[in-house]
Short mmCIF file of C-alpha atoms and ligand atoms in Angstrom, two decimals:
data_model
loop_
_atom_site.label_atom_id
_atom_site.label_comp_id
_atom_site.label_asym_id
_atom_site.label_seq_id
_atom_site.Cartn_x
_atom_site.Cartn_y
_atom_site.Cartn_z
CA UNK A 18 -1.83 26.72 -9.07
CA UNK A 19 -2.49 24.12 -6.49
CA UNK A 20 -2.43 24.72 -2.69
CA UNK A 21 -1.63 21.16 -2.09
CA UNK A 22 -0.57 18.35 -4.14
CA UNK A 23 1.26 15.12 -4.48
CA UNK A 24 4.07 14.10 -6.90
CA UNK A 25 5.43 10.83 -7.74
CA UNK A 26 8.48 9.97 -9.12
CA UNK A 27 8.69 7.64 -11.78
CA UNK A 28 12.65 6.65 -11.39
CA UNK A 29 11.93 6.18 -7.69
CA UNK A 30 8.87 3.82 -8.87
CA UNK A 31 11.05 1.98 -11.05
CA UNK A 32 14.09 1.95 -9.08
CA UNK A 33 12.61 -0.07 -6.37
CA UNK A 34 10.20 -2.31 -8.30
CA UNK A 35 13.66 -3.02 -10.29
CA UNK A 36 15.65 -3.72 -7.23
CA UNK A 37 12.25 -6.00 -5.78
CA UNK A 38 12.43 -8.27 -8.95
CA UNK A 39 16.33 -8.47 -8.88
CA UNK A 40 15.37 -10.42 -6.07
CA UNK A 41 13.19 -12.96 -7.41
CA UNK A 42 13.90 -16.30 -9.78
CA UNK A 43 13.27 -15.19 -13.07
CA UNK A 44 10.63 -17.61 -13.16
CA UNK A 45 8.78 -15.87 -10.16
CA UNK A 46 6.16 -13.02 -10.97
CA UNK A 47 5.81 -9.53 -9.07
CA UNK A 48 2.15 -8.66 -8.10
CA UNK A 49 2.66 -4.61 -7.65
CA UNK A 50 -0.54 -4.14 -5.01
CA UNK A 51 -1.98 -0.79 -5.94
CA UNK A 52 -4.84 -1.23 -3.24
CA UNK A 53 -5.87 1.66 -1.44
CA UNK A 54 -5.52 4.11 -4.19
CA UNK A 55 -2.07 2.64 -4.96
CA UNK A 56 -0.81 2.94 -1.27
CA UNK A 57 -2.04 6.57 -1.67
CA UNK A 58 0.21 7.17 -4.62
CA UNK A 59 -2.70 7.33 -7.07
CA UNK A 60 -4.28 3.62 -8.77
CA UNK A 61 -3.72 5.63 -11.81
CA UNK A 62 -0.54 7.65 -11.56
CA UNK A 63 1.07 4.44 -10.12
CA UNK A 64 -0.15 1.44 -12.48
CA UNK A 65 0.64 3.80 -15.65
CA UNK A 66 4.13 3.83 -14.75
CA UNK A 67 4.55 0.59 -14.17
CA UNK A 68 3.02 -0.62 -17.31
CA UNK A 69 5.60 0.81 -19.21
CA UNK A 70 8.15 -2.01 -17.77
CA UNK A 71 6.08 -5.48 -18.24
CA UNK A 72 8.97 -7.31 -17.99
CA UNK A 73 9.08 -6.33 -14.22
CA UNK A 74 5.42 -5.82 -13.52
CA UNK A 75 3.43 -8.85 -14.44
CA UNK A 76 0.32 -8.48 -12.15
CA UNK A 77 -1.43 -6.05 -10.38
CA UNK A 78 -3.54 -6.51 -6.78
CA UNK A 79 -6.21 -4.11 -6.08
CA UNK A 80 -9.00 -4.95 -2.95
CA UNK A 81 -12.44 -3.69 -4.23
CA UNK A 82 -13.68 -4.83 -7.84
CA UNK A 83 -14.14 -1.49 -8.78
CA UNK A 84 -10.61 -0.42 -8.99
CA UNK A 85 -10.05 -3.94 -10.94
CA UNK A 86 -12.74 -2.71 -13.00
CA UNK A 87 -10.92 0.92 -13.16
CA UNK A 88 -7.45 -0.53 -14.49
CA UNK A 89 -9.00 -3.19 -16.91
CA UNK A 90 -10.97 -0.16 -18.30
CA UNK A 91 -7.57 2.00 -18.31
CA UNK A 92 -6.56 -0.62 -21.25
CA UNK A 93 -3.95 -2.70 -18.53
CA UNK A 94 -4.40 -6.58 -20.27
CA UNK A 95 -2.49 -8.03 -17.22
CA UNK A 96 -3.69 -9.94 -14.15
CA UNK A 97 -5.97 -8.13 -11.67
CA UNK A 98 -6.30 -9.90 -8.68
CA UNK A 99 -9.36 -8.48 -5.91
CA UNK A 100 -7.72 -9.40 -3.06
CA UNK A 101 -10.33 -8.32 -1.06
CA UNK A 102 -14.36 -9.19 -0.48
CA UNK A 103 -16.22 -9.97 -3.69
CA UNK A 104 -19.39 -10.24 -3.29
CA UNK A 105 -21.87 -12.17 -5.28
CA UNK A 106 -23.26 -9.10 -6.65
CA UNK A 107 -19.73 -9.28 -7.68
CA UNK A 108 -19.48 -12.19 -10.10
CA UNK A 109 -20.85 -10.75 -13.39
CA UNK A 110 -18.27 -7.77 -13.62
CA UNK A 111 -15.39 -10.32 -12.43
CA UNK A 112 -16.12 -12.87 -14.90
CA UNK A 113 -16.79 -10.23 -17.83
CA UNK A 114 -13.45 -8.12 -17.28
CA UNK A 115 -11.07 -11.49 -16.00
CA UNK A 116 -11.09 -10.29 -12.65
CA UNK A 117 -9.30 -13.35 -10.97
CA UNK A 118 -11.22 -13.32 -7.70
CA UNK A 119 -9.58 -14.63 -4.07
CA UNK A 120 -12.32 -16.98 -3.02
CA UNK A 121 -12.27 -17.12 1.18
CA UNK A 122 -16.07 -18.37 1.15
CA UNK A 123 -17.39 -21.78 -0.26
CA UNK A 124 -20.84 -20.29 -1.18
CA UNK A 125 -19.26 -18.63 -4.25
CA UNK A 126 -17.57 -21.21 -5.91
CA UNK A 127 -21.28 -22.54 -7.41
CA UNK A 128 -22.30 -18.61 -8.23
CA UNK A 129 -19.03 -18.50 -9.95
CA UNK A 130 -19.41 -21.74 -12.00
CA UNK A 131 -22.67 -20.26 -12.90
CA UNK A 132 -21.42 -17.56 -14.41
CA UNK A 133 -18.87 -18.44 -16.31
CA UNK A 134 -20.78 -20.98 -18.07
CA UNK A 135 -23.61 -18.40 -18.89
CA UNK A 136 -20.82 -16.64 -20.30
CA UNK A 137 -18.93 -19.48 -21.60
CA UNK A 138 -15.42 -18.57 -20.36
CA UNK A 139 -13.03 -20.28 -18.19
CA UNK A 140 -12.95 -18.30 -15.15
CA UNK A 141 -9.38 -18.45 -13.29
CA UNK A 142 -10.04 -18.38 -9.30
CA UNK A 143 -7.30 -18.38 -6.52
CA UNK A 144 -8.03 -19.58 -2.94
CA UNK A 145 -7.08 -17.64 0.26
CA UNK A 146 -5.96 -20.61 3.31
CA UNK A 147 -5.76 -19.73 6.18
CA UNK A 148 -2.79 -19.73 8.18
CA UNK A 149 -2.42 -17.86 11.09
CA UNK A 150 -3.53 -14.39 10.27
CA UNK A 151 -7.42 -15.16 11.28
CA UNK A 152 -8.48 -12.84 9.07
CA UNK A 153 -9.63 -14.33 5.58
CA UNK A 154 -9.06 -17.63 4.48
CA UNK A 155 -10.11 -20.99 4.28
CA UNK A 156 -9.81 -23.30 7.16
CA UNK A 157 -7.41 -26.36 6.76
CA UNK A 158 -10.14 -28.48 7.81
CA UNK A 159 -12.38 -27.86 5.12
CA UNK A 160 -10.13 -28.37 1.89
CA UNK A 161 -12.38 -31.89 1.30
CA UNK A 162 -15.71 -29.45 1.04
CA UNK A 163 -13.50 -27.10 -1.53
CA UNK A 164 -12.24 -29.88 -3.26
CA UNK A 165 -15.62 -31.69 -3.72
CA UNK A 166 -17.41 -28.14 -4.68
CA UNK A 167 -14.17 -27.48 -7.19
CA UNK A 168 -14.44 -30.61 -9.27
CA UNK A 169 -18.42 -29.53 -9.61
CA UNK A 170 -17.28 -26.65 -11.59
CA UNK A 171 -15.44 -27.41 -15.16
CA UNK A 172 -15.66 -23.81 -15.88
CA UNK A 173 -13.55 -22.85 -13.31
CA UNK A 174 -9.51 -23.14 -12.62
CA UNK A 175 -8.26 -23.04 -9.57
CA UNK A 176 -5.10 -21.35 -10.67
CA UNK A 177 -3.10 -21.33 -7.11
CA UNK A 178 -3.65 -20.52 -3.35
CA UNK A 179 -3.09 -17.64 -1.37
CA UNK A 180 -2.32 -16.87 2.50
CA UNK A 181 -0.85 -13.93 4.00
CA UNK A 182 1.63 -13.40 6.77
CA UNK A 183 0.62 -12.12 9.91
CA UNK A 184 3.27 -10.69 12.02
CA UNK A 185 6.45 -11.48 9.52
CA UNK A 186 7.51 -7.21 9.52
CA UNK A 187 6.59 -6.93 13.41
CA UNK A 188 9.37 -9.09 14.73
CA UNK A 189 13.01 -10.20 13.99
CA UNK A 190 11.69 -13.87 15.59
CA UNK A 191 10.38 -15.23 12.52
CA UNK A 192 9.35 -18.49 13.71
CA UNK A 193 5.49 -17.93 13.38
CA UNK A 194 6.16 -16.60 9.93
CA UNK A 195 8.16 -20.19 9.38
CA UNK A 196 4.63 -22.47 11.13
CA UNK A 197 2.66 -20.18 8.59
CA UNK A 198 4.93 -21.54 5.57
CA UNK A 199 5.05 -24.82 6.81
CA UNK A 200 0.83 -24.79 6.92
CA UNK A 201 0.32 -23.43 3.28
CA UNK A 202 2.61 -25.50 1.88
CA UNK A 203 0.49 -28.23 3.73
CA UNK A 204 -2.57 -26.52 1.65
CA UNK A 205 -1.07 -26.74 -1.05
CA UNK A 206 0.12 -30.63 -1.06
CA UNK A 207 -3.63 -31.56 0.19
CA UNK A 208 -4.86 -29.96 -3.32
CA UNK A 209 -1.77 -31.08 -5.34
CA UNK A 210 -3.16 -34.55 -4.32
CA UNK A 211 -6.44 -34.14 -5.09
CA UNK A 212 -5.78 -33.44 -8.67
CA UNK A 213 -5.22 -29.95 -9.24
CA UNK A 214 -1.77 -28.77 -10.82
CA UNK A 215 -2.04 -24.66 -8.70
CA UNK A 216 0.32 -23.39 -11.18
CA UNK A 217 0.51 -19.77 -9.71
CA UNK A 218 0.24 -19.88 -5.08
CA UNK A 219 1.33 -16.83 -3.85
CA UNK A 220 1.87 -15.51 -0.02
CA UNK A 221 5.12 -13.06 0.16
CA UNK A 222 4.30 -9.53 1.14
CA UNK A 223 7.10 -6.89 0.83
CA UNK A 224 8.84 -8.87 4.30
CA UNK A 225 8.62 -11.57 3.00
CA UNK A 226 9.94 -11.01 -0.65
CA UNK A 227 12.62 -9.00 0.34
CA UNK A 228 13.61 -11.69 3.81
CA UNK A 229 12.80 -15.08 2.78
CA UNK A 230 12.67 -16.99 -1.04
CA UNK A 231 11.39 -19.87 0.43
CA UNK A 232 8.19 -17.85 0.45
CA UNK A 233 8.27 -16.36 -3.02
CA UNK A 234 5.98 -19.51 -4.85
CA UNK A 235 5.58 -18.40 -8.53
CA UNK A 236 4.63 -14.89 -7.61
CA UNK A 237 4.86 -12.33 -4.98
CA UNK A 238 2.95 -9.69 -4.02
CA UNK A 239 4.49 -6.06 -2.87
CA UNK A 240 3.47 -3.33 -1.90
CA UNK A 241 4.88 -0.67 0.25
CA UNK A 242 8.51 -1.71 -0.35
CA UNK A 243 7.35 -0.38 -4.60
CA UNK A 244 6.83 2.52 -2.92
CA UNK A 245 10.38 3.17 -1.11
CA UNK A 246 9.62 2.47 1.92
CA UNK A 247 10.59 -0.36 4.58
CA UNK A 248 7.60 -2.72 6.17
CA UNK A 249 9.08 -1.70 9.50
CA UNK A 250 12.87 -1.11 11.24
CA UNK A 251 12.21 -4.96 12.14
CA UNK A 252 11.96 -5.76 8.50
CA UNK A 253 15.18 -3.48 7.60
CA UNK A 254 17.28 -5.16 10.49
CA UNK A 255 16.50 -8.26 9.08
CA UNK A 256 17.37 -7.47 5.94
CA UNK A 257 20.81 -6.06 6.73
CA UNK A 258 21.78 -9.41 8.27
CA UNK A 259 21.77 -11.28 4.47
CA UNK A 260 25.09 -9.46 3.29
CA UNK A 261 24.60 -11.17 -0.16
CA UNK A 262 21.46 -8.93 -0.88
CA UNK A 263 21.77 -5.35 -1.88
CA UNK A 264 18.27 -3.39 -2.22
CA UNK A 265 18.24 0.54 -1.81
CA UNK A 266 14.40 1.53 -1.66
CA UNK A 267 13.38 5.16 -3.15
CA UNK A 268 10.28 6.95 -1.57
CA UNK A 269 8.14 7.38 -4.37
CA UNK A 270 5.69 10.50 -3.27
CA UNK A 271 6.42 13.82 -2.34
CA UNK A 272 3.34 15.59 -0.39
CA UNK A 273 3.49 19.85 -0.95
CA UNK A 274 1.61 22.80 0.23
CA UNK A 275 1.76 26.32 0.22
CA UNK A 276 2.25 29.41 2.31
CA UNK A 277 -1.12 30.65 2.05
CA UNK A 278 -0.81 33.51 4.67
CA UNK A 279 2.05 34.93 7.18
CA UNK A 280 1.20 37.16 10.37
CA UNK A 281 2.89 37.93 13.42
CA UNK A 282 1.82 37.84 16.68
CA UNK A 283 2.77 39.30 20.14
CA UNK A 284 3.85 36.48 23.43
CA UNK A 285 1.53 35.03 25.13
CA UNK A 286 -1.24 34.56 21.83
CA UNK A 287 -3.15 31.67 21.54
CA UNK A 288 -3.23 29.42 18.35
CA UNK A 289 -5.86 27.85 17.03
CA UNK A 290 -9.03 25.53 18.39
CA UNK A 291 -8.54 24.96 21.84
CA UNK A 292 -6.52 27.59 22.35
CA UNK A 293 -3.47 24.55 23.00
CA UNK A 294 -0.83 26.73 22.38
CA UNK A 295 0.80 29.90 23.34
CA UNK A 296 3.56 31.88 22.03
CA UNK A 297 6.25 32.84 24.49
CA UNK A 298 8.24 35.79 21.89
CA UNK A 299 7.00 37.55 19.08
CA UNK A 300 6.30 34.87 16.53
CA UNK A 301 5.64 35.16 12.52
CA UNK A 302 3.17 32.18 11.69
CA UNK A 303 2.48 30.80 8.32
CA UNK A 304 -1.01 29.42 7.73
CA UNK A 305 -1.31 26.49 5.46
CA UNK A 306 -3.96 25.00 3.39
CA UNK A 307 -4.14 21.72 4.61
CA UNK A 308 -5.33 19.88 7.87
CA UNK A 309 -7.16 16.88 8.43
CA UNK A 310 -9.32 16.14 5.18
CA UNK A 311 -6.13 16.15 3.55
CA UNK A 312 -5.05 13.19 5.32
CA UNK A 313 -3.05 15.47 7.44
CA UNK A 314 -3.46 13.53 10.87
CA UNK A 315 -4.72 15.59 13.65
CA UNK A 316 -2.63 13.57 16.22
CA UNK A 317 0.32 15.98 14.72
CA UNK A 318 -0.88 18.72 16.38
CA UNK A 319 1.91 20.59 18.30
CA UNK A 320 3.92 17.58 17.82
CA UNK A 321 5.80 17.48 14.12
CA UNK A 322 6.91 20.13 11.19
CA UNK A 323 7.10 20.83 8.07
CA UNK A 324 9.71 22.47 6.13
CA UNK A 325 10.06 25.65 4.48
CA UNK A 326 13.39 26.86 2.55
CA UNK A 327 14.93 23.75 3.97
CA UNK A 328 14.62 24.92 7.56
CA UNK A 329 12.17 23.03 10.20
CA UNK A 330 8.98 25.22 11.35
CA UNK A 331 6.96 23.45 14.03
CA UNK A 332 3.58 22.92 13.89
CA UNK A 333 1.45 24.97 16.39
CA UNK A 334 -1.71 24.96 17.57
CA UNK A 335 -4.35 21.78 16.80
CA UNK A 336 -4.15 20.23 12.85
CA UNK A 337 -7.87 21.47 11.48
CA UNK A 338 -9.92 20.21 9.03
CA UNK A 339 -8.09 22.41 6.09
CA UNK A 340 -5.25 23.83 7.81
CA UNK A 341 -2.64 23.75 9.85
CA UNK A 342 -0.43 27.04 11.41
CA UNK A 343 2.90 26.58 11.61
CA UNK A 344 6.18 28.83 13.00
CA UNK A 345 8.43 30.83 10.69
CA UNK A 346 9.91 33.19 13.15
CA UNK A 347 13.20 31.55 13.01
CA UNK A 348 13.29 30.86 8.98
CA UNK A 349 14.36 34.34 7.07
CA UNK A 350 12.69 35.36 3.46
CA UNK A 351 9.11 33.32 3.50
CA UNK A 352 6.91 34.58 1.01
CA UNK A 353 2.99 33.81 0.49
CA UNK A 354 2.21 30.89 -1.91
CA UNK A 355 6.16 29.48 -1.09
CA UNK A 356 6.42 25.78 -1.28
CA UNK A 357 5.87 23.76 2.02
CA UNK A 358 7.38 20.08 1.98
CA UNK A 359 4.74 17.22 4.03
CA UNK A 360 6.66 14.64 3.34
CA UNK A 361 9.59 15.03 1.22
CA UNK A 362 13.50 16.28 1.09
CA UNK A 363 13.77 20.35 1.54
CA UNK A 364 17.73 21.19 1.64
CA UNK A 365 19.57 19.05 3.82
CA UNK A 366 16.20 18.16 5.83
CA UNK A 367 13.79 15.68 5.04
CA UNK A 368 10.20 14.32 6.36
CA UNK A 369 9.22 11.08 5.36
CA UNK A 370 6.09 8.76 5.96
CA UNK A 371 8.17 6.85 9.11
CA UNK A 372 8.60 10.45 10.52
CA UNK A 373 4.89 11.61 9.92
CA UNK A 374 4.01 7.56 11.69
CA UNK A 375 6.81 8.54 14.64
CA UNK A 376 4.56 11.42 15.47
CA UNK A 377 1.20 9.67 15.82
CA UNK A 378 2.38 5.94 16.52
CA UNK A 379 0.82 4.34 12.93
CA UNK A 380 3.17 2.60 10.20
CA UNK A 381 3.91 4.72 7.29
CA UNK A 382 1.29 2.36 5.34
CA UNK A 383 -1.38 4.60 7.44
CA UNK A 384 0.38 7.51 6.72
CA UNK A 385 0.81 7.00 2.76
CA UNK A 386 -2.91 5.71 2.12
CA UNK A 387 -4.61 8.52 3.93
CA UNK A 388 -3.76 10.92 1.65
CA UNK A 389 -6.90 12.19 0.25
CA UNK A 390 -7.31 10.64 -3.21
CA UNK A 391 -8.81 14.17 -4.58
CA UNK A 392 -5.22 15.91 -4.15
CA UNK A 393 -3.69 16.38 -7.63
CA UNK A 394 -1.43 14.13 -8.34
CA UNK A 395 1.10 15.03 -11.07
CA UNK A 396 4.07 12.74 -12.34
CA UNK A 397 7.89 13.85 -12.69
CA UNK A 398 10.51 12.42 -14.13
C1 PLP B 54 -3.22 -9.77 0.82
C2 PLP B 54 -2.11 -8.80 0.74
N1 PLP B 54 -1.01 -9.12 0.05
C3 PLP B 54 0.03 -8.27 -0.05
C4 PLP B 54 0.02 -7.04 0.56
C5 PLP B 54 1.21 -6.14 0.43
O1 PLP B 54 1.86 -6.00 1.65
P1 PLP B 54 3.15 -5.06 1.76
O2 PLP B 54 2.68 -3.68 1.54
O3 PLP B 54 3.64 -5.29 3.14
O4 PLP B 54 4.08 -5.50 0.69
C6 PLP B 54 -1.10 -6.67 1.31
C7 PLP B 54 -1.11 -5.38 2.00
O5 PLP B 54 -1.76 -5.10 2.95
C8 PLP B 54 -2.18 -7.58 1.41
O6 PLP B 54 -3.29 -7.28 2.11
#
């Protein structure tokens, strides 16, 4: 019996990647990005569900080379993009396992070519432009030092570019979003003219996908609208302003603990480290196993709740590292080892990632990915 554990609900899964790609041009391919431990659904849990629908999934985007290396090795035969840093320790495991790397630096285009003619393949590459994020990507100024470096290198295809938005979920004003389109497709003519066909550019996040087609290229690449959740109430607005598009999104994860001991204790006791709370009537407490480690953010600390037989109990007392102590005075018939939903539906009450992110001002991205990857994970239906 677990104290604390995750599930993740394959129809939810589904349901939304379903209702992502009902979206698209048939033509266009979903990347599901299972970075970060699959938005902290499980890289595992998360990929082997969606490989049983390949006519929705057709890529997958992971950031570190390892977890590429972790699905190619889990038997997936589909695209892997690392959309993060690859280093040129990098290249020989890339190359090997088709890895398609997202190239931000020019120094790696010649270790690349190396490799893949020492292992006589033709390694597919993509190119990360920089558009307004300032974070990685290749400046517009130096496409003529890419280009020259490219046509050095027959054993490598430049299969497409890349860029990512940078404020296109923080803002119903879209207009810097719209300068960023205009400059990648700007990228993308200056290498179109210089000879190379970029079958497969790519730059729509979950905003974007589910906001604007013009930015859907021949793939897109989404992430935590797969997982049932909104980029941001911006985002949602937006979205309910395009009557002609219908998309319900399904959280995927449920996060549980247990009751793991109940006492009561007299007014005015202190709970916990830092003595930052104290009871005013006799209160019954629950103590449950799971704090801080667990992903359990600290900054909920007599702030949030959790929910027990459907009823709220507030959290008292400082989040620990492996527990947190919460009030049941109020909530008849608690038992040791009851379930304890984190984030989830409990009777007519529910918690979800946005509520955990309300209490600690982060984005339910933060909330989802923190989850500690050593919780059991467990699939249902
Ligand atoms: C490069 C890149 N593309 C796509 C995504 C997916 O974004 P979202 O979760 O908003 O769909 C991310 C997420 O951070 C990303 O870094």
């Amino acid at each position: 019996m677990d104290n604390t554990w995750v599930e993740i609900s394959e129809s939810a899964l589904l349901h939304n990647l379903r209702g992502i790609k009902s979206l698209l041009s048939p033509a266009t391919e979903l990347m599901f990005v299972v970075k970060a431990n699959g938005y902290g659904h499980g890289l595992r849990e998360t990929a082997s569900i969606a490989e049983k629908y390949p006519d929705i999934v057709h890529d997958y985007g992971v950031h570190l080379p390892e977890d590429g290396l972790f699905l190619r090795n889990s038997g997936i035969h589909k695209n892997i993009y690392i959309l993060g840093y690859a280093n040129a320790t990098h290249i020989p495991l890339l190359v090997e396992n088709d890895l398609i790397p997202v190239i931000t630096n020019l120094e790696l285009i010649p270790l690349f070519e190396k490799e893949a003619r020492r292992q006589k393949k033709k390694v597919k590459i993509t190119l990360k432009c920089e558009t307004g994020t300032n974070r990685q990507g290749i400046l517009f100024d130096d496409i003529p030092r890419y280009i020259q470096s490219l046509s050095n290198c027959a054993s490598l295809e430049l299969e497409g570019l890349s860029t990512h938005f940078a404020n296109i979920e923080d803002t119903i004003d879209h207009s810097y979003a719209e300068r960023q389109l205009m400059l990648f497709q700007k990228f993308i003519a200056a290498f179109k003219k210089a000879g190379f066909p970029l079958p497969k550019n790519h730059m729509a996040c979950s905003a974007a996908t589910l906001l604007f087609p013009e930015t859907h290229f021949e793939m897109v690449r989404a992430g935590i609208s797969s997982y049932g959740y909104w980029s941001s109430k911006e985002t949602s607005l937006s979205f309910s302003g395009h009557p002609e598009k219908t998309l319900t999104l399904r959280p995927v994860l449920t996060w549980k603990t247990r009751i793991g001991q109940i006492k009561e204790v007299p007014p005015d006791s202190y709970i916990g480290y830092g003595c930052t709370f104290k009871t005013e009537y006799p209160t019954r407490l629950a103590i449950l196993p799971v704090g801080y480690f667990d992903g359990y953010d600290r900054g909920i600390s007599n702030t949030g709740y959790v929910l027990i037989h459907g009823k709220r109990a507030p959290l008292r007392g400082r989040v620990c590292m492996n527990m947190i102590i919460v009030d049941i005075t109020h909530i008849p018939g608690c038992s040791l080892n009851d379930e304890v939903m984190l984030i989830g539906r409990s009777g007519n009450e529910s918690i979800s990632a946005d509520t955990l992110a309300s209490w600690t001002g982060t984005i339910n991205y933060e909330i989802l990915c923190r989850i500690n990857p050593g919780i059991p994970r467990y699939m249902i239906s």
